[in-house]
Amino acid sequence: MGKRSRQRQKTQNTGRDDRDNRDNAGWGAGYADIVKENKLFEHYYQELGLVPEGEFEEFMNAMREPLPATIRITGYKSHAKEILHCLKEKYFKDIQEVEIDGLKIEAPQPLKWYPDEQAWHTNMSRKIIRKSPLLEKFHQFLVSETESGNISRQEAVSMIPPLLLKIESHHKILDMCAAPGSKTAQLIEMLHSDIDVPFPEGFVIANDVDNKRCYLLVHQAKRLNSPCIMVVNHDATCIPTLKIDSDGKKDILFYDRILCDVPCSGDGTMRKNIDVWKKWTTSNSLHLHGLQLRIAVRGVEQLAVGGRMVYSTCSLNPIEDEAVIAALLEKSEGTLELVDGSADLPGLKSMPGVNSWKLMTKEGQWFSDWSEVPVSRHTQIRPTMFPPTNPEKLASFHLERCMRILPHHQNTGGFFVAVLVKKAPMPWNKRYPKVRREDVSSSAAAQTEGSPAASIPSGTPCPPDSAVEEGLGEKVVEEEEPKDSPLALETTDKLEREYGPPASKKKKLFGYKEDPFVFLTEEDPVFTTIQSFYNLSPNFPKINVLTRTHDGKKRHLYMVSKELRNVLLNNSERMKVINTGVKVWSRNSDGEEFGCAFRLAQEGIYSLQPYIRSRIITVSVEDIKVLLTQENPYLSKLEADAHAQAKKLVMGSIVLKYIPNPNNTEDPQCPIQLCGWRGKTSIRAFVPRNERFHYLRMLGVEVFRDKQGQGDKGPDGEKAVEGVEVKEEAGNGAEEKGEEKEVGKDAGDMDLKNGDTIGTSEPMKEPMD
């Protein structure tokens, strides 16, 4: 066995041992070899005085305790209310009665500061969950609902930045360092708060520098089935400025909201990332400060005037927090305002930002001012790491408006957040000369007014991209030379070298090569049968439909919002797009004989259905139970009304639509739309497994799997009727370029009552009867 193979085996065995230790010792265990002590950490934060007097011991004790698990209910508001009702009435009530080893289990509690009780936290460990069948059911509910996108497991403090952005459905949003994507998911949900608006005017562009982490981001965002999300792969310090068409002119895309959750040392995450205890040193912050400032500067450059940017870190260190904000405010020369966001989250306990701090090296040497730093350390320690020396300027920044969340105040992780509002264009954007840019619209020019006198602040990243390329700035007016004079030619050449875009170079692309995004035209032949078969409304935006191939048959059709189409078409050479759009149709290999080669896809049904005027069957709660628990029920199994509607339709893809009855509060009070197939004598729902389970739970049908995964148990411990699984459809991502795969199975016939249980069985092929 070679050295590399031995090392790989050793690593795998070590990982397996760690998992076993964690399983045996409960949540947060498996790290017995890591002592939760770091004298340098304690000395540093005691000296800084960030923790209120008399609370430091409590602070350190909290840092050593495991972090509570936190869940957030996601999706449309009406669906989220149903999930909350299910949690409170079915699971939380039962948990309150559970006793394990003589101790009563504490039921999950809502986060006081999160709106509408949509976020909950619990101290239950994995070990406790596995000791009780009832808690195991709760755990499986969380896993299933997480996979279907209806619940997110997310650290409590991580939920704060999106709330402070105050998202509205028309906002254009940039998430600069988005992976793994929990905050991005929040942003998407806020855009889609109204289920009656399938295509909000706003959108989210989620960026990450790490190509591999972008696919994790795609996985998170894809669960929400939004046509308004685009995942891109760029360095946030110089993320490209994008162009859009506006009234026939090329305009610059400025964002209404920007989330700037920068890479950090992560000392606020010690409760969940145990290895930070042994790795923490003050050098981490010194190395990251410059990167964080460059990302923040690039963010405010792309922010619209009047827009809001939230800067956040999971670090408590002022070098990564207040120092970055102070340097940013100093560079902005009054164009940015730091606002107090604490009133927006009543119930959240936070400490105000500090106006003074010191810097310590990993050897324990302290510096209070830049003047004290020896020349030999000037490359590691920079002036922007210290508080401003001018007391009036420091007071004008109002750094106390920053918010620092300490772990012991509300049993959370540590966190820092600051809210910035842009009042005017950035000063360096005003002062760059305009160089041969005639296509910039008046709205972009409005952001460029100002004095041409001063130079650009040092440390400003990507000046050609952020200022010149977009034509941001006023031209310096001087006495003109004749155009063909040597002086004029020399001056022009100098301007081009100094202020113009750099010479074009072949762009290096890292990571996987993505399939193209190809928009269809309104005259594309693919729409001929789709239009007639589904009777699409005249206002259906055909030009927003795209595919991922130039050649051959189109396997899947996706939709994006009008605004994202605008961005894609105008920036294909500027940005690397990893994923965008929601799947609305999939090619059916035998579909043409049924009138249309494309069947509806469940992912995009809520976006597409408002435009469909035929092939719709209105169903009842009992109809949905039958469709989601029976493999291929006969049409006669439907209630009379749905049966009559189905008999009028020819074979092929259909929409199954449930409309809530406000007078019957026992039934779900949110609309439900499912894709299905009308066969010759039968009918079937095409719904991914976890989404199927989700709807069944909303209807009162219990769905769970035994702990060993050896079958599905009924209420009395007997094996339940074979359960539900469906053909899950491949998504619109580079990680899903393969064929559709069987990941689910379908239930046999059964008569359902509330409390019935379903499990899993053999895979089925699509019925084409």
mmCIF file of C-alpha atoms in Angstrom, residues 41-42 44-63 316 318 351-352 354 404-409:
data_model
loop_
_atom_site.group_PDB
_atom_site.id
_atom_site.type_symbol
_atom_site.label_atom_id
_atom_site.label_comp_id
_atom_site.label_asym_id
_atom_site.label_seq_id
_atom_site.Cartn_x
_atom_site.Cartn_y
_atom_site.Cartn_z
ATOM 1 C CA PHE A 41 -7.993 34.885 24.088
ATOM 2 C CA GLU A 42 -9.046 35.521 27.688
ATOM 3 C CA TYR A 44 -7.071 39.913 25.060
ATOM 4 C CA TYR A 45 -10.806 40.315 25.633
ATOM 5 C CA GLN A 46 -10.432 41.084 29.321
ATOM 6 C CA GLU A 47 -8.036 43.905 28.440
ATOM 7 C CA LEU A 48 -10.318 45.290 25.711
ATOM 8 C CA GLY A 49 -13.256 45.523 28.112
ATOM 9 C CA LEU A 50 -15.923 44.553 25.547
ATOM 10 C CA VAL A 51 -17.763 42.443 28.132
ATOM 11 C CA PRO A 52 -19.597 44.433 30.845
ATOM 12 C CA GLU A 53 -17.856 44.555 34.213
ATOM 13 C CA GLY A 54 -18.531 41.524 36.384
ATOM 14 C CA GLU A 55 -19.771 39.385 33.474
ATOM 15 C CA PHE A 56 -16.517 38.053 32.040
ATOM 16 C CA GLU A 57 -16.643 34.732 33.881
ATOM 17 C CA GLU A 58 -20.235 34.223 32.721
ATOM 18 C CA PHE A 59 -19.124 35.126 29.188
ATOM 19 C CA MET A 60 -16.340 32.518 29.210
ATOM 20 C CA ASN A 61 -18.601 29.843 30.701
ATOM 21 C CA ALA A 62 -21.123 30.457 27.922
ATOM 22 C CA MET A 63 -18.370 30.168 25.296
ATOM 23 C CA LEU A 316 -15.973 39.883 18.450
ATOM 24 C CA PRO A 318 -12.775 45.332 17.031
ATOM 25 C CA MET A 351 -23.906 45.803 23.218
ATOM 26 C CA PRO A 352 -23.193 49.134 21.511
ATOM 27 C CA VAL A 354 -16.893 50.816 21.039
ATOM 28 C CA ARG A 404 -22.191 43.344 19.235
ATOM 29 C CA ILE A 405 -24.031 40.217 20.404
ATOM 30 C CA LEU A 406 -22.385 38.447 23.350
ATOM 31 C CA PRO A 407 -23.024 34.699 23.847
ATOM 32 C CA HIS A 408 -24.077 34.811 27.505
ATOM 33 C CA HIS A 409 -26.815 37.420 27.044
#
